[in-house]
Structures are given as structure tokens and as C-alpha cells.
Amino acid sequence: MSCLREVQTISKSPDILPMPSLTRLTTGGVLNPLKNTINTSHNELLHQDPLQPPLEPRYIARALAGEVGAAFMNIRISDILGQYIGESEANLHDIFETARANAPVVLFLDEIDAVGLKRSAATSSYMRALTNQLLMELDGIGADNEGVFILAATNTPWDVDTALRRPGRFDRCVAVLPPDGPARQAVLYHHLKSRPVEGIDVSGLPEHYHST
């Protein structure tokens, strides 16, 4: 697996955070701490209610990388898990090494509960070893995580190992809620801005589709 292909340069865009509720969330809970600590290590855990419509925390992570001028790495569970004993831990280490080499960088780990499962609930030593490896990488044991900002996402934060939630790791948890009315309207206008919709009143559509 070549993690270098996952490193992206994200340009800042005025449309990247157009939604008021999302802007408040990311500015107060994530963006300001990221701007203040881009030259150090900093971690956040994004979570949403599994009963709510699926959202894309990956887009939030990309937006944050663009806002602070950092590189972006989008890591899926398939990028980590391997067939053989020790392969998953090696893949995870390689990912963190790539991130360190490309700092400042936003490293996004999706489905963190699959990588950092509660060790007490793990049914095999294989999963416990992977959680241990993640803890070592977050702590920067034998390496320097300066300039590496780690965002992780999960629908089930209660399944994440408690050691991952301690200070210096994922000690800040941000709930990603469904978009409100102004946010839905901003998304609609964003996608219609290059469409021939002059003379069409679309202002009531966001509330209409929310109620249905």
C-alpha cells in the first residue's frame, strides 16, 4: 500500500464552509484549536447519532485542512487492515510516518471504532494489538507528531477504547448533527449556483424536503 498517494493539497475556498451551523461547530470546536496548534500535535473525535441520516465527516476534515493550509490524508479502514498477523499494525505505522513526513497535515481516520475498538470487547488478540499500535502512534513513541492534526470519525463512540479518549489523544469529542434550515438552504444554493434557475423560487424547498 502506498500512503503517499493519499496525501492531498486542499485549497481554501469561500464555499468550503458555507453552512452557519457547521461553521460554528468547526470554528469553535475544531478550527480555532487547529490554527493555534498547527505546529504541534492535536486530535479530535467526530461522532454522529447512528440513527440520523448519514453525513460525511470526511468533508469537514477536508474543509479544515483547506482552512489552515495543511495537507490532507483520508484513511479508510481498508487502508489499514491486512491479511496477515502484524500487517495491519505495520500499515498503521506507515500511515503515521507518511503524515509526519508531510506535516503540517490533517490525518482523517474514518470508522475509528474498527481500529480502536475497546480492548475489553475485542474477541481476538489481533484487534487488541491494533488498538495498542494506534495508542503508540498517537503518543508519538519513537517519533515526533509535530504538525500532525488527527481527526477521527465514528457512529458509535461508546465502542472506542477508553484509553483513546484520555488527554493528549482524542480528548475532544464533537457531535456532527444533521444540517439545520439555513444549512440545507446553503447546500441547495451551492449546487444551483451554476444552473438556470432565474425566476424560480427555491427558498421553501429546504424546509419542504425536511418535513417530508
Coordinates of C-alpha atoms in Angstrom, one line a residue:
M1 CA 0.0 0.0 0.0
S2 CA 1.3 3.4 -1.0
C3 CA 0.2 6.0 1.5
L4 CA 1.9 8.8 -0.4
R5 CA -0.9 8.6 -3.0
E6 CA -3.3 9.6 -0.2
V7 CA -1.6 12.9 0.6
Q8 CA -3.7 15.8 -1.0
T9 CA -3.2 19.5 -1.1
I10 CA -6.5 21.2 -0.3
S11 CA -7.1 24.8 -1.5
K12 CA -9.1 27.2 0.8
S13 CA -12.4 28.1 -0.8
P14 CA -15.1 30.6 0.3
D15 CA -17.7 27.9 -0.4
I16 CA -15.9 25.2 1.7
L17 CA -17.8 26.1 4.9
P18 CA -21.0 27.8 3.7
M19 CA -23.3 26.4 6.4
P20 CA -23.8 28.6 9.5
S21 CA -24.3 25.7 12.0
L22 CA -21.3 23.8 10.5
T23 CA -19.2 27.0 10.6
R24 CA -20.0 27.5 14.3
L25 CA -19.2 23.9 15.1
T26 CA -15.9 23.8 13.3
T27 CA -14.7 27.2 14.2
G28 CA -15.3 27.0 17.9
G29 CA -14.8 23.3 18.4
V30 CA -12.1 22.4 15.9
L31 CA -10.8 25.2 13.6
N32 CA -9.5 27.6 16.3
P33 CA -7.7 24.9 18.2
L34 CA -6.2 23.7 14.9
K35 CA -5.0 27.1 13.9
N36 CA -3.4 27.6 17.3
T37 CA -1.7 24.2 17.3
I38 CA -0.9 23.5 13.7
N39 CA 2.8 23.3 14.6
T40 CA 2.1 20.8 17.4
S41 CA 0.0 17.7 17.6
H42 CA -3.7 17.9 18.2
N43 CA -6.5 15.3 17.9
E44 CA -10.3 15.4 17.6
L45 CA -13.1 12.8 17.5
L46 CA -16.2 13.5 15.4
H47 CA -19.3 11.4 16.0
Q48 CA -22.9 11.4 14.9
D49 CA -26.0 9.5 16.0
P50 CA -26.2 6.2 14.1
L51 CA -30.0 6.7 13.8
Q52 CA -29.6 10.0 11.9
P53 CA -29.1 10.3 8.2
P54 CA -25.5 9.6 7.2
L55 CA -23.3 12.6 7.0
E56 CA -19.7 13.0 5.7
P57 CA -17.2 14.0 8.4
R58 CA -14.6 13.5 5.7
Y59 CA -15.8 16.7 4.0
I60 CA -15.4 18.5 7.3
A61 CA -11.9 17.2 7.7
R62 CA -11.1 18.3 4.1
A63 CA -12.5 21.7 4.7
L64 CA -10.5 22.2 7.9
A65 CA -7.3 21.2 6.0
G66 CA -8.1 23.8 3.4
E67 CA -8.8 26.5 6.0
V68 CA -5.4 26.2 7.6
G69 CA -3.4 25.4 4.5
A70 CA -2.4 21.9 5.6
A71 CA -2.1 18.7 3.5
F72 CA -4.9 16.1 3.9
M73 CA -4.8 12.3 4.2
N74 CA -8.1 10.4 4.1
I75 CA -7.6 6.9 5.6
R76 CA -10.2 4.2 5.3
I77 CA -10.3 1.0 7.3
S78 CA -9.3 -0.9 4.1
D79 CA -6.1 1.1 4.0
I80 CA -5.1 -0.3 7.5
L81 CA -6.4 -3.9 7.8
G82 CA -4.2 -6.6 6.3
Q83 CA -4.4 -10.4 5.8
Y84 CA -1.5 -11.5 8.0
I85 CA -0.5 -11.1 11.6
G86 CA 1.3 -7.8 12.1
E87 CA 0.4 -6.4 8.7
S88 CA -2.3 -4.1 10.0
E89 CA 0.0 -2.6 12.6
A90 CA 2.7 -2.1 10.0
N91 CA 0.2 -0.4 7.7
L92 CA -0.9 1.9 10.5
H93 CA 2.7 2.8 11.3
D94 CA 3.4 3.6 7.7
I95 CA 0.4 5.9 7.5
F96 CA 1.6 7.9 10.5
E97 CA 5.1 8.0 9.1
T98 CA 3.7 9.4 5.9
A99 CA 1.7 12.0 7.8
R100 CA 4.8 13.1 9.8
A101 CA 6.8 13.4 6.6
N102 CA 4.1 15.7 5.1
A103 CA 3.4 17.9 8.1
P104 CA 1.5 20.1 8.6
V105 CA -1.2 17.6 7.7
V106 CA -4.8 16.7 8.7
L107 CA -4.9 13.0 9.1
F108 CA -8.5 11.7 8.9
L109 CA -9.3 8.2 10.3
D110 CA -12.7 7.0 9.4
E111 CA -14.5 4.3 11.4
I112 CA -12.1 4.7 14.3
D113 CA -14.1 2.2 16.3
A114 CA -12.9 -0.5 13.9
V115 CA -9.3 0.4 14.6
G116 CA -9.5 1.5 18.2
L117 CA -12.1 -1.0 19.5
K118 CA -12.4 -1.4 23.2
R119 CA -9.8 -4.0 24.1
S120 CA -12.1 -5.5 26.7
A121 CA -14.6 -6.2 24.0
A122 CA -12.1 -7.5 21.4
T123 CA -12.6 -11.1 20.6
S124 CA -9.1 -11.7 19.4
S125 CA -5.6 -10.6 20.3
Y126 CA -5.3 -9.3 16.7
M127 CA -7.7 -6.4 17.4
R128 CA -6.1 -5.6 20.8
A129 CA -2.7 -5.4 19.2
L130 CA -4.1 -2.9 16.6
T131 CA -5.5 -0.7 19.3
N132 CA -2.2 -0.8 21.1
Q133 CA -0.4 0.3 17.9
L134 CA -2.8 3.2 17.5
L135 CA -2.1 4.3 21.0
M136 CA 1.6 4.2 20.4
E137 CA 1.3 6.3 17.2
L138 CA -0.9 8.9 18.9
D139 CA 1.6 9.2 21.7
G140 CA 4.4 9.6 19.2
I141 CA 6.5 6.9 20.8
G142 CA 9.8 6.8 18.9
A143 CA 8.6 9.6 16.6
D144 CA 7.5 13.3 16.5
N145 CA 3.9 14.1 15.8
E146 CA 4.5 17.9 15.5
G147 CA 2.3 19.4 12.8
V148 CA 0.1 16.3 12.6
F149 CA -3.6 17.0 13.4
I150 CA -5.6 13.8 13.7
L151 CA -9.4 13.8 13.1
A152 CA -11.3 10.5 13.6
A153 CA -15.0 9.7 13.0
T154 CA -17.3 7.1 14.4
N155 CA -21.1 6.5 14.7
T156 CA -20.5 4.5 17.9
P157 CA -18.2 6.5 20.3
W158 CA -19.1 4.1 23.1
D159 CA -17.2 1.4 21.3
V160 CA -14.0 3.3 21.2
D161 CA -11.4 2.2 23.7
T162 CA -11.4 4.5 26.8
A163 CA -7.6 4.9 26.6
L164 CA -8.1 6.7 23.3
R165 CA -10.3 9.3 25.0
R166 CA -7.7 10.4 27.5
P167 CA -5.9 13.8 27.4
G168 CA -3.4 14.1 24.6
R169 CA -5.2 11.6 22.5
F170 CA -8.9 12.0 21.3
D171 CA -9.8 14.1 24.4
R172 CA -12.2 16.4 22.4
C173 CA -15.4 14.9 21.0
V174 CA -17.5 16.9 18.6
A175 CA -21.1 15.8 17.7
V176 CA -21.8 16.2 14.0
L177 CA -25.5 17.0 13.8
P178 CA -27.8 17.0 10.7
P179 CA -27.9 20.3 8.9
D180 CA -30.4 22.9 10.1
G181 CA -32.7 25.0 7.8
P182 CA -30.1 27.7 6.9
A183 CA -27.5 24.9 6.3
R184 CA -29.8 23.0 3.9
Q185 CA -30.6 26.2 2.1
A186 CA -26.8 26.9 1.7
V187 CA -26.3 23.4 0.3
L188 CA -29.1 23.9 -2.2
Y189 CA -27.9 27.3 -3.4
H190 CA -24.4 25.9 -3.7
H191 CA -25.5 23.2 -6.1
L192 CA -27.8 25.5 -8.0
K193 CA -25.4 28.4 -8.5
S194 CA -24.4 27.4 -12.0
R195 CA -27.9 26.2 -13.0
P196 CA -30.5 28.2 -15.0
V197 CA -32.9 28.8 -12.1
E198 CA -33.6 32.5 -12.6
G199 CA -37.3 33.3 -11.7
I200 CA -37.7 30.1 -9.7
D201 CA -38.4 30.5 -6.0
V202 CA -36.5 27.7 -4.3
S203 CA -36.4 29.3 -0.8
G204 CA -39.1 27.0 0.6
L205 CA -37.6 23.7 -0.8
P206 CA -35.2 23.0 2.2
E207 CA -38.0 23.1 4.7
H208 CA -40.3 21.2 2.4
Y209 CA -37.9 18.3 2.0
H210 CA -37.0 18.4 5.7
S211 CA -40.7 18.0 6.6
T212 CA -41.2 15.1 4.2

